Short mmCIF file of C-alpha atoms (C1' of nucleotides) in Angstrom, two decimals:
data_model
loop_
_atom_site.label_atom_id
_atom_site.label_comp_id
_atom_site.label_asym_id
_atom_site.label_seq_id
_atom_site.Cartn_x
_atom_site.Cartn_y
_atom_site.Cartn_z
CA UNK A 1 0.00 0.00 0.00
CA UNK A 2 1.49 2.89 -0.83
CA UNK A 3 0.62 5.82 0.81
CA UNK A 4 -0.62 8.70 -1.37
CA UNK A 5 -0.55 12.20 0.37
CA UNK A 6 -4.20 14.00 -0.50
CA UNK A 7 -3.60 17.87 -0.71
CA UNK A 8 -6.03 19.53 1.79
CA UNK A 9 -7.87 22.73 0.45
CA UNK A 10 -6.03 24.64 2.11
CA UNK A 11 -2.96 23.14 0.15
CA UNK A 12 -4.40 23.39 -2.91
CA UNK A 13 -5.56 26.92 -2.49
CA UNK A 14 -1.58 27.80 -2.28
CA UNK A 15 -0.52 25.66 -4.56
CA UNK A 16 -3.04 27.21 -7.37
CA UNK A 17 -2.32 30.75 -6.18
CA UNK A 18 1.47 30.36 -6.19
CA UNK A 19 0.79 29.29 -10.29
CA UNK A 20 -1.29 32.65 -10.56
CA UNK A 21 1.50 35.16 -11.36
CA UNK A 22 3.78 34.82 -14.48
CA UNK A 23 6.69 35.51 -12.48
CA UNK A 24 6.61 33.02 -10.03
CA UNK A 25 5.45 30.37 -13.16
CA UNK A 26 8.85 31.40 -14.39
CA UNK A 27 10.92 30.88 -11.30
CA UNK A 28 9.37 27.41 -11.51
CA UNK A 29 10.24 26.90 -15.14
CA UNK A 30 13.87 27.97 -14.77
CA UNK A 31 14.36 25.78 -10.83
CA UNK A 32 13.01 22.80 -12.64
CA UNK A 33 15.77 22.81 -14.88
CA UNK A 34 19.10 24.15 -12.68
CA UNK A 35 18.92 24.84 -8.93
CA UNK A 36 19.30 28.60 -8.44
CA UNK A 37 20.54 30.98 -5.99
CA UNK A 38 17.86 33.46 -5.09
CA UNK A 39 20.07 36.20 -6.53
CA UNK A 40 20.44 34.68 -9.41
CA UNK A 41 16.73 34.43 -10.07
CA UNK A 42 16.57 37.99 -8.97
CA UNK A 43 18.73 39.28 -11.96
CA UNK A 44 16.43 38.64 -14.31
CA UNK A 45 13.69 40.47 -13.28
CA UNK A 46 12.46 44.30 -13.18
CA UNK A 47 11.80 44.23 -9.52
CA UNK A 48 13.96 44.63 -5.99
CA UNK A 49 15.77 41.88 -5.01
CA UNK A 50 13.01 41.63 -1.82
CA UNK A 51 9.80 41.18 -4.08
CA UNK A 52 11.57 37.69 -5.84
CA UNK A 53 12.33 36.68 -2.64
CA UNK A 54 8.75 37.20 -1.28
CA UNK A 55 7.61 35.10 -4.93
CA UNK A 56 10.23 32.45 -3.79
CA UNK A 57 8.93 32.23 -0.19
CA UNK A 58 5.35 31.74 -2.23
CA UNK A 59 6.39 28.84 -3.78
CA UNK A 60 7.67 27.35 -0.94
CA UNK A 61 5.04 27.88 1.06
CA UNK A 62 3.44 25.92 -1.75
CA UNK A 63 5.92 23.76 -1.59
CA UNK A 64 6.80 23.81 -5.37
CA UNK A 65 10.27 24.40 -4.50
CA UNK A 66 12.64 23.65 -1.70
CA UNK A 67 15.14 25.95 -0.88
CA UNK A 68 18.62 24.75 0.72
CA UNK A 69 21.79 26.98 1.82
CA UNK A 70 25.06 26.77 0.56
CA UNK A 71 27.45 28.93 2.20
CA UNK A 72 25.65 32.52 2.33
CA UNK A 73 23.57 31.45 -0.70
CA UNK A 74 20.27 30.06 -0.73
CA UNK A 75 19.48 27.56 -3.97
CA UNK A 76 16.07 27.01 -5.40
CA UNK A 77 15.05 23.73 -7.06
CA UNK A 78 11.35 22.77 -7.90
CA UNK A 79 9.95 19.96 -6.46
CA UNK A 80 7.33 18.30 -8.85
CA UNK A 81 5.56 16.21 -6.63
CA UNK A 82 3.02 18.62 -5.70
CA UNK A 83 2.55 19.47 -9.65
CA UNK A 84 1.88 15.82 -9.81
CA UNK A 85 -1.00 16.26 -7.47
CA UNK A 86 -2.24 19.24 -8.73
CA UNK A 87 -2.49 17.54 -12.25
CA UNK A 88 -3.86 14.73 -11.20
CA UNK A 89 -6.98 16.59 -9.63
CA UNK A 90 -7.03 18.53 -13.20
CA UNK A 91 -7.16 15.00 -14.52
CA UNK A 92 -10.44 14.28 -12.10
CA UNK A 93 -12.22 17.39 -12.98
CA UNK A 94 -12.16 16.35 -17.10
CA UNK A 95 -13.22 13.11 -15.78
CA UNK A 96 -16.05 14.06 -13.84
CA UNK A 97 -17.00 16.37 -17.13
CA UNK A 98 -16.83 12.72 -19.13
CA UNK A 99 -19.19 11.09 -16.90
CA UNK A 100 -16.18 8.97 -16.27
CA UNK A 101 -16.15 8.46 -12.34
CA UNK A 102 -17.08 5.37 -11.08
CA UNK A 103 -15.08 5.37 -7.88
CA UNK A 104 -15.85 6.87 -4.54
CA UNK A 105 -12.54 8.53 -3.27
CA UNK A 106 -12.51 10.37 -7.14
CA UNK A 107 -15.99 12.13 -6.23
CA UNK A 108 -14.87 12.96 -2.91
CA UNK A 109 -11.63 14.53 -4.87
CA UNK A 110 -10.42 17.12 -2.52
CA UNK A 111 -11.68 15.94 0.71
CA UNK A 112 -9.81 15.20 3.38
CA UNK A 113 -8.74 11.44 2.63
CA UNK A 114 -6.25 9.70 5.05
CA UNK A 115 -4.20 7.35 2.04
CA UNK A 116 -5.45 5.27 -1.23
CA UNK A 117 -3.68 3.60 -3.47
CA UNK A 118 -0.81 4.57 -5.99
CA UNK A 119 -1.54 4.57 -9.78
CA UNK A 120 0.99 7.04 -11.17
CA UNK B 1 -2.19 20.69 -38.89
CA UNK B 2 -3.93 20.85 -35.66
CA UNK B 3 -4.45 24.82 -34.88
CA UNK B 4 -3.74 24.50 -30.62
CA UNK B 5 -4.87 27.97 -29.21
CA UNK B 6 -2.05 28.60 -26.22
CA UNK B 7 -2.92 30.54 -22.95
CA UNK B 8 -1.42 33.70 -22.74
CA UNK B 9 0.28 34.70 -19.11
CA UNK B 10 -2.58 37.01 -18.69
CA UNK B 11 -5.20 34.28 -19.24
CA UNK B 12 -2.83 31.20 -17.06
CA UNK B 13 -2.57 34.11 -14.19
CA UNK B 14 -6.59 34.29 -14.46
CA UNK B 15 -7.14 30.36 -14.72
CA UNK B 16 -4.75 29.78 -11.79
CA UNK B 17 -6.43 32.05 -9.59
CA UNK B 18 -10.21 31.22 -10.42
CA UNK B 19 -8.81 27.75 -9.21
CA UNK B 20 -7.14 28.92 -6.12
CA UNK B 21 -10.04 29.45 -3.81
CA UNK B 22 -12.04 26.49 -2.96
CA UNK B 23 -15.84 27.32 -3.14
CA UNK B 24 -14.93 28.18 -7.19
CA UNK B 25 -13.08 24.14 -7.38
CA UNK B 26 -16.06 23.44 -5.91
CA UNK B 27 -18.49 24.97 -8.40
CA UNK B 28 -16.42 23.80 -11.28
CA UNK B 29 -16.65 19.64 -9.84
CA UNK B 30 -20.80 20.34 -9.55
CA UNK B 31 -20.75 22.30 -13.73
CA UNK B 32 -18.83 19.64 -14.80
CA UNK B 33 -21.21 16.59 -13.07
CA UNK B 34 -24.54 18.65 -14.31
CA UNK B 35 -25.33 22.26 -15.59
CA UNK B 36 -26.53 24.32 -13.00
CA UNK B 37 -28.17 27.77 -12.67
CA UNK B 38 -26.67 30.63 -10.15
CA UNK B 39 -29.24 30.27 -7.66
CA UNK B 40 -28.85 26.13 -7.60
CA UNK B 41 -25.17 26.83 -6.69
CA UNK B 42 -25.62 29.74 -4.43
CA UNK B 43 -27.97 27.34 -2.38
CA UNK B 44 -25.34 25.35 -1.08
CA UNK B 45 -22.72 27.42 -0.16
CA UNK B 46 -22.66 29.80 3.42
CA UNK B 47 -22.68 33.24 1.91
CA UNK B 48 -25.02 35.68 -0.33
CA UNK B 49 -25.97 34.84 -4.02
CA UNK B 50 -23.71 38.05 -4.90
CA UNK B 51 -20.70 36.10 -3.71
CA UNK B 52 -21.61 32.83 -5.35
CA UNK B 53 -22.47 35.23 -8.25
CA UNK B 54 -19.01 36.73 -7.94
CA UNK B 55 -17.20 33.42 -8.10
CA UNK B 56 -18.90 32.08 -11.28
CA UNK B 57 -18.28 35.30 -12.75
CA UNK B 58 -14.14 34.36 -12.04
CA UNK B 59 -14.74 30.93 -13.30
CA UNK B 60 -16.26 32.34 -16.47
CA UNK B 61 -13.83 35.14 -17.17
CA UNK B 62 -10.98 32.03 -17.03
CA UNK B 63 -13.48 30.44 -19.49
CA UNK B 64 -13.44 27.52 -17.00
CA UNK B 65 -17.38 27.42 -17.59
CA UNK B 66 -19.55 28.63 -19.68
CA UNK B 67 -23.12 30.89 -18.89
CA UNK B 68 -26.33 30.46 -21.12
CA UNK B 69 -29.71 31.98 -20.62
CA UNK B 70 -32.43 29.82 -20.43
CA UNK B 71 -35.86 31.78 -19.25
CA UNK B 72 -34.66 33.94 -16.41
CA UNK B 73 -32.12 31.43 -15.18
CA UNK B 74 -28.45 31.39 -16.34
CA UNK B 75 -27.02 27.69 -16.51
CA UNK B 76 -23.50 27.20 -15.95
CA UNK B 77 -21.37 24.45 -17.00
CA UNK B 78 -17.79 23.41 -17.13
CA UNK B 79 -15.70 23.65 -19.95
CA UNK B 80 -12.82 21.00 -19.56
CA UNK B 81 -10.59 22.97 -22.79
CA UNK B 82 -9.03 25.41 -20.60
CA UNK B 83 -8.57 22.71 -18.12
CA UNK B 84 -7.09 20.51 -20.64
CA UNK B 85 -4.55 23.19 -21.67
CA UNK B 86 -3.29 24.09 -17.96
CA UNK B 87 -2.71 19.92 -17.35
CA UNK B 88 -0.62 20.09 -20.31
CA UNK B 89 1.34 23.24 -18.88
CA UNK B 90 2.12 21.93 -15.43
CA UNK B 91 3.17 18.76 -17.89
CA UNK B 92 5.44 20.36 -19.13
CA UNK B 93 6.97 21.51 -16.07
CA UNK B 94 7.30 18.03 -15.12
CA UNK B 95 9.24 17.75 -17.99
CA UNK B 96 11.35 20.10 -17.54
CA UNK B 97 12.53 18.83 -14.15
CA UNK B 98 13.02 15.25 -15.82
CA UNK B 99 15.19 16.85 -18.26
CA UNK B 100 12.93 15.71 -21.05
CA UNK B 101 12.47 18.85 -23.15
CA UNK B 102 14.14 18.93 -26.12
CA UNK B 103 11.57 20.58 -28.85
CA UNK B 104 12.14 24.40 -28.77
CA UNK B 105 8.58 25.18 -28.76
CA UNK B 106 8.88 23.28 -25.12
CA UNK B 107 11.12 25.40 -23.83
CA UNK B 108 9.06 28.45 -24.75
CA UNK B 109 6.17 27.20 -22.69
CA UNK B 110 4.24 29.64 -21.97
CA UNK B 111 5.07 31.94 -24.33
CA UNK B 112 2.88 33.18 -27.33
CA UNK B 113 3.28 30.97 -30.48
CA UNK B 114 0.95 30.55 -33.33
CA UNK B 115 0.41 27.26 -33.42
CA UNK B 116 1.75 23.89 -32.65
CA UNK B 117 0.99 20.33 -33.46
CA UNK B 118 -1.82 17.92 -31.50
CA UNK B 119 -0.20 15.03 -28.95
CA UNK B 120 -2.99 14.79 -26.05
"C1'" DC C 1 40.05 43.51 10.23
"C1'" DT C 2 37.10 45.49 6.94
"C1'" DA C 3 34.23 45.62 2.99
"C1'" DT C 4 30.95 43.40 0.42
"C1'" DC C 5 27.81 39.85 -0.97
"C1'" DG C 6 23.54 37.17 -0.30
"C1'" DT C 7 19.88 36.93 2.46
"C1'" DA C 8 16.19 37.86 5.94
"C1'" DC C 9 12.78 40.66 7.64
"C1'" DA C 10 10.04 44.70 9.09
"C1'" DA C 11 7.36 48.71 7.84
"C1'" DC C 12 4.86 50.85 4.62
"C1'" DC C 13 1.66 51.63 0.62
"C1'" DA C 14 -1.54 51.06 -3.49
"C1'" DA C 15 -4.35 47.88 -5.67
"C1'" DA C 16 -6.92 43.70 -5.84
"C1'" DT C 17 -9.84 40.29 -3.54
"C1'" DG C 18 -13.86 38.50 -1.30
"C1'" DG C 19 -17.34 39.37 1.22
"C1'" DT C 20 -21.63 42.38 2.29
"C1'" DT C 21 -26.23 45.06 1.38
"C1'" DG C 22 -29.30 47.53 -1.58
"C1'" DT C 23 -31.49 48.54 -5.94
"C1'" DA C 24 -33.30 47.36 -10.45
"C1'" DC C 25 -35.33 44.63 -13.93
"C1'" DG C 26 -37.03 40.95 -16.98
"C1'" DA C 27 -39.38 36.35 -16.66
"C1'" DT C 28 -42.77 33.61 -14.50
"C1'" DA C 29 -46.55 32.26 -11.54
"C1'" DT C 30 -51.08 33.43 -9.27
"C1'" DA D 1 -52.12 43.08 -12.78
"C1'" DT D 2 -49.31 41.92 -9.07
"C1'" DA D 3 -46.05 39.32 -6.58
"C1'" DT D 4 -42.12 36.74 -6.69
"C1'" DC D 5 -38.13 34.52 -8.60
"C1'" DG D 6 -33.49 34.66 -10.67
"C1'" DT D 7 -30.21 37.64 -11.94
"C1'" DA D 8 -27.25 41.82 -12.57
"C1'" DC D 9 -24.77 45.39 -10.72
"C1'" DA D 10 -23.15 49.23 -7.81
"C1'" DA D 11 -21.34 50.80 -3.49
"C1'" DC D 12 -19.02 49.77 0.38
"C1'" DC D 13 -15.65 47.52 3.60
"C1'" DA D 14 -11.86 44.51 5.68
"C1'" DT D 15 -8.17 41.77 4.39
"C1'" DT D 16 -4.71 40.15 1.35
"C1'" DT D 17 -1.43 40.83 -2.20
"C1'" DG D 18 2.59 42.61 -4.47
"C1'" DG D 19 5.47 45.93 -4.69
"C1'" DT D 20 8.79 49.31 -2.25
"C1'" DT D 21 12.76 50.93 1.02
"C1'" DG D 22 15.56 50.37 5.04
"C1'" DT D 23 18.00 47.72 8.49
"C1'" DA D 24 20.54 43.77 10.16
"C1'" DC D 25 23.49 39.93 10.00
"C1'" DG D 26 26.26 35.84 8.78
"C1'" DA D 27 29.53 34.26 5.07
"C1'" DT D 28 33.19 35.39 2.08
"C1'" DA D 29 36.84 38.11 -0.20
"C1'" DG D 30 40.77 41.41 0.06
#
DNA sequence: CTATCGTACAACCAAATGGTTGTACGATAT
DNA sequence: ATATCGTACAACCATTTGGTTGTACGATAG
C-alpha cells in the first residue's frame, strides 16, 4: 500500500495561487531545470531583489520548490511532486466532465482522505 | 495541422487564480457533473448569491465554464478545454525537471506561439 | 580587520480580492 | 395586474497581495 498524500484545500488553495503570477510560473520553469541561488533568479527580473524573494517564499510555502543553503547562498530547485498532485486533480475534474467516475474517493476529490492507493 | 490555441500569461494568471479558492473548485466539480443555474449553486454554499455570483463570474472570465440563458435562469457548465490546456502546462513543467524537453517550442512554454501540433 | 555579498525581515503603501447590502429589472406564476 | 423569482450590478468595507525601502546579519573576499 502505498501511501498517497491527498492535498487539503487549504494546500491546494496555495498551490493554485502560487501558479497565478507569471513571475513566479517562471521561477518554476527555470528551478526545474538548474537549482538557483535566489540572486540569481533575482537578476532577471524588473523588480527589488526583496519582491523575488517574497515570490520564492510563495512557492515554498506551496511547496513547489525547496530551498537549501550553501554557504551565504540560498538555492532554489522545484519539487514536482506537488505538480503531480495538482495535475492529477485537473485530470479528475475532465473526468467528472466525461461522466467517467465510477469510484468513490474520485468524487470525494479534494476531501480530506487519510491514504489510497498509488496509480501514477 | 492541428491549430492549438495557447494561454497567454494574462489568461494562465486568471485560470490559476479562479482555481485557487475552494468554493470556485467546488463549483467547477458540480458544472462539470450537471449544468446548474446561479441560484442552484448559491444554495449550497454559506454566503449571499452576490458572492456565489461573484465566483462564477471568475470561473467564467478564465473560461473555465460557460453561462447560457435559459428563461430567467443562467445555466453554468464546465468547460474542460481550458482545463485541458493548464494539465498540459504543469506537464510540461514536469518535464522540464526530468530533463525531457528537447523541442524548442517546449522550452518556450508559456510563451505566445501561433500554433503547434496535437499530442494529447 | 574590513568591505561586500547574499539573504532575511520589518514597515509601509496602493491595488486587488472576497465578502456584504441595496437597488433594479425581466421572466414567471397566481 | 401583481407578486415573486433569478439575476445583474453598484457601493461599500476589511483583508490580502505585491510591490517598495531600510536595516541587520552571517559568510566570504581582500
Amino acid at each position: 500500500m502505498v501511501v498517497r498524500y491527498e492535498l487539503t484545500d487549504a494546500e491546494t488553495d496555495r498551490v493554485f495561487h502560487a501558479l497565478a503570477a507569471a513571475t513566479r510560473r517562471d521561477i518554476l520553469r527555470r528551478t526545474a531545470v538548474e537549482e538557483q541561488s535566489v540572486s540569481q533568479l533575482a537578476a532577471d527580473y524588473d523588480m527589488s531583489f526583496a519582491a523575488v524573494q517574497k515570490h520564492v517564499a510563495v512557492l515554498e510555502e506551496a511547496r513547489l520548490v525547496i530551498k537549501r543553503a550553501e554557504g551565504r547562498e540560498r538555492l532554489v530547485r522545484a519539487d514536482p511532486t506537488v505538480i503531480a498532485r495538482v495535475r492529477a486533480l485537473l485530470a479528475q475534474y475532465e473526468d467528472l466532465w466525461r461522466g467517467r467516475i465510477d469510484r468513490l474517493d474520485a468524487l470525494l476529490a479534494e476531501h480530506p482522505s487519510s491514504d489510497s492507493t498509488e496509480r501514477d
